């Protein structure tokens, strides 16, 4: 049995600090694949880069005080920051679409405090300090700050969906927005990171309504960034959970082949890295070795850290997984696939993997997904198979493809194909 180990915010911060090894900033990496240096999808949240001081007008305590005054109808407070609210429905953020250079481009459907209040006025969801969750803040210049909030409007019913649809907004699956995001556009990547963080918090709130110690009702504290049991005899505080997952590219002794696997839930022809949840009481390296052995029968020796990625598109019971990426060097080659975990696992040569990365039309898939979001916002929902977007230019299906640049698996595999992995391994061995 695999246990799901949950990290608190402080533990997750310590884990992410692994990425600050000095070797990742040395000159020898100047010719690496550019993918290695770009932020992963869902990382680099622009409104959550630092924690404000409690005395700042846009800090969680100050923003919550302003929110209470707004809810009471006191809208004449001096120096009040602007409020923007992002509604979610069934884990899907509100989104819209605009044309830029004659190409559709999605954006988050932020609502002003007044507009959100008007939309929810006759619904089952109340705009209150118990339903709004603080997401972060940003400056608009000239001393003007914006505070961003999230709200779950799932209980509001279909009437709200139709009303927002009349404004050409719609609730879109986060995975669809992920594929539709232009990974070379910093603004779009930032919006995706905000949506991922918001979904993680809101889904965690939904899954933690009651205290796990006494069964009492949990209430929001710290503007929704924490929860606390309402039972006076308990008062247990709980924090947003993070579920760590190791993901590894297993490489043979000669560094010529990589072990890729398929799961039954994958779209046809997609191959990716091995991955698995950590168990209590084991290190990251031990988790890499155990998961590789359990799923493929391959024994792993050296394990080298690559990078990490928040992954808020898992099931609602695990709203924010943290994918921790590694290169793992095989000590054996014979594969024994656990059919309960995997559909298949095979060694693939560097040339075969490089070709799969080269011919896969990731940009085409991104534009297709962006077009789909545009159609949804206009009220014309369109089905599209993701795998059909990864074709060679002749129109024939690619024999295999790797997950797109939005996934850490792509970064791991690209780094190996481009020789970055060997530099990392060499540097770690010299520590």
Coordinates of C-alpha atoms in Angstrom, one line a residue:
X1 CA 0.0 0.0 0.0
X2 CA 1.2 3.5 -0.8
X3 CA 0.6 6.2 1.8
X4 CA 0.0 9.8 0.8
X5 CA 2.4 12.0 2.8
X6 CA 1.2 15.5 3.4
X7 CA 3.6 18.5 3.8
X8 CA 2.7 21.7 5.5
X9 CA 3.7 25.0 3.8
X10 CA 7.0 25.2 5.8
X11 CA 8.0 21.7 4.9
X12 CA 7.3 22.2 1.3
X13 CA 9.4 25.4 1.4
X14 CA 12.3 23.4 2.8
X15 CA 11.9 20.8 0.0
X16 CA 11.8 23.4 -2.8
X17 CA 15.0 24.9 -1.3
X18 CA 16.8 21.9 -2.8
X19 CA 16.7 23.8 -6.1
X20 CA 19.0 26.4 -4.7
X21 CA 22.2 24.3 -4.9
X22 CA 25.1 26.5 -6.1
X23 CA 26.0 24.2 -8.9
X24 CA 22.8 25.2 -10.8
X25 CA 24.2 28.7 -11.1
X26 CA 27.7 27.9 -12.2
X27 CA 29.0 29.0 -15.7
X28 CA 29.2 25.4 -17.0
X29 CA 25.4 25.4 -17.5
X30 CA 25.4 28.4 -19.8
X31 CA 24.8 26.2 -22.9
X32 CA 22.0 24.1 -21.4
X33 CA 18.6 23.6 -22.9
X34 CA 16.6 26.8 -22.4
X35 CA 13.8 24.6 -21.0
X36 CA 15.9 23.9 -17.9
X37 CA 15.9 27.6 -16.9
X38 CA 12.3 28.4 -17.6
X39 CA 9.8 28.2 -14.8
X40 CA 7.6 25.1 -14.8
X41 CA 3.9 25.5 -15.4
X42 CA 2.1 26.5 -12.2
X43 CA 5.3 27.8 -10.7
X44 CA 6.3 31.5 -10.5
X45 CA 3.0 32.9 -9.1
X46 CA 3.4 36.7 -9.6
X47 CA 1.0 37.6 -6.8
X48 CA 2.5 35.3 -4.3
X49 CA 6.2 36.0 -4.6
X50 CA 6.6 37.3 -1.1
X51 CA 4.5 37.6 2.1
X52 CA 3.5 41.2 2.9
X53 CA 4.0 42.7 6.3
X54 CA 0.9 42.5 8.5
X55 CA 0.8 46.3 8.6
X56 CA 0.7 46.6 4.8
X57 CA -2.8 47.5 3.4
X58 CA -2.7 44.6 1.0
X59 CA -1.6 42.0 3.6
X60 CA -4.0 39.2 4.6
X61 CA -5.0 40.8 7.9
X62 CA -5.4 44.3 6.5
X63 CA -7.2 43.0 3.4
X64 CA -9.6 41.0 5.5
X65 CA -10.4 44.1 7.6
X66 CA -11.1 46.1 4.5
X67 CA -13.3 43.2 3.2
X68 CA -15.4 43.2 6.3
X69 CA -16.0 47.0 5.9
X70 CA -17.0 46.5 2.3
X71 CA -19.4 43.8 3.2
X72 CA -21.0 46.1 5.7
X73 CA -21.4 48.8 3.0
X74 CA -18.5 51.0 4.1
X75 CA -17.0 51.8 0.7
X76 CA -15.3 55.1 1.6
X77 CA -12.3 53.8 3.4
X78 CA -9.1 55.8 2.5
X79 CA -6.3 54.0 0.7
X80 CA -8.4 50.8 0.3
X81 CA -6.8 48.4 -2.2
X82 CA -8.8 47.3 -5.2
X83 CA -10.3 43.8 -4.9
X84 CA -10.5 41.3 -7.8
X85 CA -12.2 38.0 -7.3
X86 CA -11.8 34.8 -9.3
X87 CA -14.8 32.4 -9.2
X88 CA -14.3 28.6 -9.4
X89 CA -17.0 26.0 -10.2
X90 CA -16.3 22.3 -9.6
X91 CA -12.5 23.1 -9.6
X92 CA -12.7 25.1 -12.8
X93 CA -11.6 28.8 -12.9
X94 CA -13.7 31.4 -14.7
X95 CA -12.0 32.3 -18.0
X96 CA -12.4 34.5 -21.0
X97 CA -10.8 34.9 -24.4
X98 CA -9.5 37.8 -26.4
X99 CA -7.9 38.1 -29.9
X100 CA -4.2 39.1 -29.9
X101 CA -2.5 39.4 -33.4
X102 CA -5.6 37.7 -34.8
X103 CA -5.0 34.7 -32.5
X104 CA -7.2 33.7 -29.5
X105 CA -5.6 34.0 -26.1
X106 CA -7.3 33.0 -22.8
X107 CA -7.3 35.0 -19.6
X108 CA -8.7 34.6 -16.1
X109 CA -12.1 36.0 -15.5
X110 CA -11.4 38.4 -12.7
X111 CA -14.5 40.2 -11.3
X112 CA -14.6 43.4 -9.3
X113 CA -16.0 43.2 -5.8
X114 CA -19.1 45.0 -7.0
X115 CA -19.6 42.8 -10.1
X116 CA -19.1 39.6 -8.1
X117 CA -21.6 40.8 -5.5
X118 CA -24.2 41.6 -8.2
X119 CA -23.7 38.2 -9.9
X120 CA -24.1 36.3 -6.6
X121 CA -26.9 38.4 -5.2
X122 CA -29.7 36.0 -6.0
X123 CA -27.7 32.8 -5.8
X124 CA -27.1 30.2 -3.1
X125 CA -23.5 31.5 -2.5
X126 CA -23.0 34.4 -0.2
X127 CA -20.1 36.9 -0.7
X128 CA -18.6 36.8 2.8
X129 CA -15.4 36.5 4.7
X130 CA -16.3 32.8 5.1
X131 CA -16.3 32.2 1.3
X132 CA -13.5 34.4 0.0
X133 CA -9.9 33.1 0.1
X134 CA -6.9 35.5 -0.1
X135 CA -4.7 34.6 -3.1
X136 CA -2.1 37.4 -3.1
X137 CA -1.5 41.0 -4.0
X138 CA 0.2 43.1 -6.7
X139 CA 1.0 46.8 -7.4
X140 CA -0.6 48.7 -10.3
X141 CA 1.8 51.6 -9.8
X142 CA 1.3 55.0 -8.2
X143 CA 0.7 53.5 -4.8
X144 CA -2.3 51.5 -6.1
X145 CA -2.5 47.9 -5.0
X146 CA -4.8 45.1 -6.0
X147 CA -5.8 42.2 -3.6
X148 CA -6.8 39.0 -5.3
X149 CA -9.4 36.6 -3.9
X150 CA -10.8 33.2 -4.9
X151 CA -14.3 31.9 -4.3
X152 CA -16.0 28.6 -4.9
X153 CA -19.4 29.2 -6.6
X154 CA -20.3 25.5 -7.3
X155 CA -23.4 25.8 -5.2
X156 CA -24.7 28.8 -7.1
X157 CA -26.4 26.7 -9.8
X158 CA -26.7 26.9 -13.5
X159 CA -28.2 30.4 -13.5
X160 CA -24.9 31.9 -12.7
X161 CA -23.2 30.0 -15.5
X162 CA -25.7 31.3 -18.0
X163 CA -25.4 34.9 -16.7
X164 CA -21.6 34.8 -16.9
X165 CA -21.9 33.1 -20.3
X166 CA -23.8 36.1 -21.5
X167 CA -20.6 38.1 -20.8
X168 CA -18.6 35.5 -22.8
X169 CA -17.0 34.0 -19.7
X170 CA -17.0 30.2 -18.9
X171 CA -15.6 27.8 -16.4
X172 CA -12.8 25.8 -18.0
X173 CA -10.9 22.7 -16.8
X174 CA -7.5 23.7 -15.4
X175 CA -5.9 21.0 -17.6
X176 CA -7.3 22.6 -20.7
X177 CA -6.0 26.0 -19.7
X178 CA -2.6 24.3 -19.0
X179 CA -2.4 23.0 -22.5
X180 CA -3.7 26.2 -24.0
X181 CA -1.0 28.3 -22.2
X182 CA 1.8 29.8 -24.3
X183 CA 4.8 28.7 -22.3
X184 CA 6.9 31.4 -23.9
X185 CA 4.5 34.1 -22.6
X186 CA 5.4 35.1 -19.1
X187 CA 2.0 36.8 -18.5
X188 CA 0.1 33.7 -19.5
X189 CA 2.3 31.4 -17.4
X190 CA 1.7 33.8 -14.5
X191 CA -2.1 33.5 -14.9
X192 CA -1.8 29.8 -15.0
X193 CA 0.2 29.7 -11.8
X194 CA -2.4 31.9 -10.1
X195 CA -5.2 29.6 -11.2
X196 CA -3.3 26.6 -10.0
X197 CA -2.7 28.1 -6.5
X198 CA -6.3 29.2 -6.2
X199 CA -7.7 25.8 -7.2
X200 CA -5.3 24.1 -4.6
X201 CA -6.6 26.3 -1.8
X202 CA -10.3 26.1 -2.7
X203 CA -10.3 22.4 -3.2
X204 CA -8.4 22.0 0.1
X205 CA -11.1 24.1 1.8
X206 CA -13.8 21.8 0.3
X207 CA -12.0 18.7 1.5
X208 CA -11.3 19.9 5.0
X209 CA -14.7 21.2 6.2
X210 CA -14.5 19.2 9.5
X211 CA -11.8 18.6 12.0
X212 CA -9.9 15.3 11.7
X213 CA -9.3 15.2 15.5
X214 CA -12.7 15.9 17.0
X215 CA -15.1 16.1 14.1
X216 CA -16.0 19.8 14.8
X217 CA -16.6 22.2 12.0
X218 CA -13.5 24.0 10.7
X219 CA -13.6 27.8 10.1
X220 CA -11.4 30.0 7.9
X221 CA -8.7 32.1 9.6
X222 CA -5.9 34.3 8.2
X223 CA -8.2 35.3 5.3
X224 CA -8.7 31.7 4.3
X225 CA -5.0 30.7 4.2
X226 CA -5.5 28.5 7.2
X227 CA -8.4 26.8 9.0
X228 CA -9.2 26.1 12.6
X229 CA -11.5 23.8 14.5
X230 CA -14.5 25.8 15.9
X231 CA -14.7 23.4 18.9
X232 CA -13.5 25.5 21.9
X233 CA -12.1 22.3 23.5
X234 CA -10.0 21.6 20.4
X235 CA -9.1 24.7 18.4
X236 CA -6.8 22.6 16.2
X237 CA -5.2 24.6 13.3
X238 CA -4.7 23.0 10.0
X239 CA -2.7 24.1 7.0
X240 CA -3.0 23.5 3.2
X241 CA -1.6 20.1 2.3
X242 CA 1.0 19.3 -0.3
X243 CA 1.4 15.7 -1.5
X244 CA 5.0 15.0 -2.7
X245 CA 5.5 12.8 -5.7
X246 CA 8.9 11.7 -7.1
X247 CA 9.1 11.6 -10.8
X248 CA 12.3 10.1 -12.4
X249 CA 13.9 9.5 -15.7
X250 CA 15.7 6.2 -15.4
X251 CA 18.9 6.0 -17.5
X252 CA 21.0 3.0 -18.4
X253 CA 24.7 2.5 -17.5
X254 CA 26.0 3.7 -20.8
X255 CA 23.7 6.8 -20.8
X256 CA 22.4 5.8 -24.2
X257 CA 18.8 4.8 -23.3
X258 CA 16.0 6.0 -21.0
X259 CA 13.3 4.0 -19.4
X260 CA 9.8 5.3 -20.3
X261 CA 6.5 3.9 -19.3
X262 CA 2.8 3.9 -20.2
X263 CA -0.2 3.9 -18.0
X264 CA -3.7 2.8 -19.1
X265 CA -5.1 6.3 -18.5
X266 CA -2.6 7.9 -20.9
X267 CA -3.8 9.0 -24.3
X268 CA -2.7 6.7 -27.2
X269 CA 1.1 6.7 -28.0
X270 CA 2.1 8.8 -25.0
X271 CA 5.2 7.7 -23.0
X272 CA 6.5 9.4 -19.9
X273 CA 8.7 9.1 -16.8
X274 CA 8.0 6.8 -13.9
X275 CA 6.4 8.5 -10.9
X276 CA 5.0 7.7 -7.5
X277 CA 4.0 9.1 -4.1
X278 CA 6.4 9.2 -1.2
X279 CA 5.8 7.0 1.7
X280 CA 6.2 8.1 5.4
X281 CA 9.7 7.7 6.7
X282 CA 11.6 7.6 3.5
X283 CA 13.9 10.0 1.8
X284 CA 13.3 11.3 -1.7
X285 CA 16.1 9.1 -3.1
X286 CA 14.7 6.1 -1.4
X287 CA 11.3 6.8 -2.9
X288 CA 12.9 7.0 -6.4
X289 CA 14.6 3.6 -5.9
X290 CA 11.5 1.9 -4.4
X291 CA 9.0 3.2 -7.0
X292 CA 11.3 2.2 -9.9
X293 CA 11.8 -1.3 -8.4
X294 CA 8.1 -1.8 -7.6
X295 CA 6.9 -0.8 -11.1
X296 CA 9.6 -2.1 -13.4
X297 CA 11.9 -4.4 -11.4
X298 CA 14.9 -2.1 -12.3
X299 CA 17.5 -1.5 -9.5
X300 CA 18.6 2.1 -9.2
X301 CA 21.9 3.4 -7.9
X302 CA 22.8 7.1 -8.1
X303 CA 19.9 9.6 -7.9
X304 CA 20.4 13.2 -9.0
X305 CA 17.9 16.1 -8.4
X306 CA 16.7 18.1 -11.4
X307 CA 13.8 20.4 -10.4
X308 CA 10.3 20.5 -8.9
X309 CA 6.9 21.5 -10.1
X310 CA 3.5 22.2 -8.3
X311 CA 0.8 20.1 -9.9
X312 CA -2.7 21.3 -9.0
X313 CA -4.5 19.3 -11.7
X314 CA -4.8 16.0 -9.8
X315 CA -7.9 14.7 -8.1
X316 CA -9.7 17.1 -5.7
X317 CA -8.7 14.8 -2.7
X318 CA -5.1 15.8 -3.5
X319 CA -5.4 19.3 -4.8
X320 CA -1.7 20.2 -4.9
X321 CA 0.9 17.6 -5.6
X322 CA 4.5 18.6 -5.7
X323 CA 6.4 16.8 -8.4
X324 CA 10.1 16.4 -7.5
X325 CA 12.1 15.5 -10.5
X326 CA 15.2 13.3 -10.6
X327 CA 17.6 11.4 -12.9
X328 CA 18.0 7.8 -11.7
X329 CA 20.9 5.6 -13.0
X330 CA 20.0 2.0 -13.5
X331 CA 22.1 -0.8 -12.0
X332 CA 20.1 -3.5 -13.9
X333 CA 18.4 -3.6 -17.3
X334 CA 15.8 -6.5 -17.2
X335 CA 12.3 -5.1 -17.0
X336 CA 9.5 -6.8 -15.0
X337 CA 6.4 -4.6 -15.4
X338 CA 3.9 -4.4 -12.6
X339 CA 0.7 -4.6 -14.6
X340 CA -1.4 -3.2 -11.8
X341 CA 0.6 0.0 -12.0
X342 CA 1.7 0.2 -15.6
X343 CA 0.5 -0.8 -19.0
X344 CA 4.1 -1.1 -20.3
X345 CA 7.7 0.0 -19.8
X346 CA 10.5 0.0 -22.4
X347 CA 14.1 1.2 -22.9
X348 CA 14.2 3.9 -25.6
X349 CA 17.4 5.1 -27.3
X350 CA 18.4 8.8 -27.2
X351 CA 17.8 9.2 -30.9
X352 CA 14.3 7.7 -30.7
X353 CA 13.3 10.0 -27.8
X354 CA 14.9 13.0 -29.5
X355 CA 12.9 12.3 -32.7
X356 CA 9.7 12.1 -30.6
X357 CA 10.4 15.5 -29.1
X358 CA 11.2 17.0 -32.5
X359 CA 8.2 15.9 -34.4
X360 CA 5.6 16.4 -31.7
X361 CA 3.7 19.6 -32.6
X362 CA 3.4 21.1 -29.1
X363 CA 2.7 24.6 -30.5
X364 CA -0.1 23.2 -32.6
X365 CA -1.6 21.5 -29.6
X366 CA -1.4 24.7 -27.6
X367 CA -3.1 26.8 -30.3
X368 CA -5.8 24.1 -30.7
X369 CA -6.5 24.1 -27.0
X370 CA -6.6 27.9 -27.0
X371 CA -9.1 27.8 -29.9
X372 CA -11.2 25.4 -27.9
X373 CA -11.3 27.8 -24.9
X374 CA -12.3 30.6 -27.3
X375 CA -15.1 28.6 -28.6
X376 CA -16.3 27.6 -25.1
X377 CA -16.4 31.3 -24.1
X378 CA -18.5 32.0 -27.1
X379 CA -20.9 29.2 -26.2
X380 CA -19.8 26.8 -28.8
X381 CA -18.1 23.9 -26.9
X382 CA -16.0 21.7 -29.1
X383 CA -14.5 18.2 -28.3
X384 CA -10.9 17.6 -29.3
X385 CA -8.6 14.6 -28.8
X386 CA -5.3 15.8 -27.4
X387 CA -3.4 12.9 -29.1
X388 CA -4.6 14.0 -32.5
X389 CA -2.7 17.3 -32.2
X390 CA 0.7 15.5 -32.0
X391 CA 1.1 14.6 -35.6
X392 CA 4.0 14.9 -38.0
X393 CA 3.6 17.6 -40.7
X394 CA 2.6 15.1 -43.2
X395 CA -0.6 14.5 -41.2
X396 CA 0.4 11.0 -40.1
X397 CA 0.3 10.1 -36.4
X398 CA 3.6 10.3 -34.6
X399 CA 4.6 6.7 -33.4
X400 CA 5.2 8.1 -29.9
X401 CA 5.1 11.4 -28.1
X402 CA 6.3 12.9 -24.8
X403 CA 4.1 15.1 -22.5
X404 CA 4.3 18.8 -23.5
X405 CA 6.4 21.6 -22.0
X406 CA 3.8 22.1 -19.3
X407 CA 4.9 18.9 -17.6
X408 CA 8.1 18.3 -15.7
X409 CA 8.5 15.0 -17.5
X410 CA 9.2 17.0 -20.7
X411 CA 11.9 19.0 -19.0
X412 CA 13.5 15.9 -17.5
X413 CA 13.5 14.1 -20.9
X414 CA 14.6 17.2 -22.9
X415 CA 17.5 17.8 -20.4
X416 CA 18.7 14.2 -20.9
X417 CA 18.4 14.4 -24.7
X418 CA 20.4 17.7 -24.7
X419 CA 23.1 16.4 -22.4
X420 CA 22.2 18.5 -19.4
X421 CA 21.7 15.4 -17.2
X422 CA 25.4 14.4 -17.5
X423 CA 26.6 17.8 -16.4
X424 CA 24.3 17.6 -13.3
X425 CA 25.5 14.1 -12.4
X426 CA 29.1 15.2 -12.8
X427 CA 28.6 18.2 -10.6
X428 CA 26.8 16.3 -7.9
X429 CA 29.5 13.6 -7.8
X430 CA 32.1 16.4 -7.1
X431 CA 30.2 17.9 -4.1

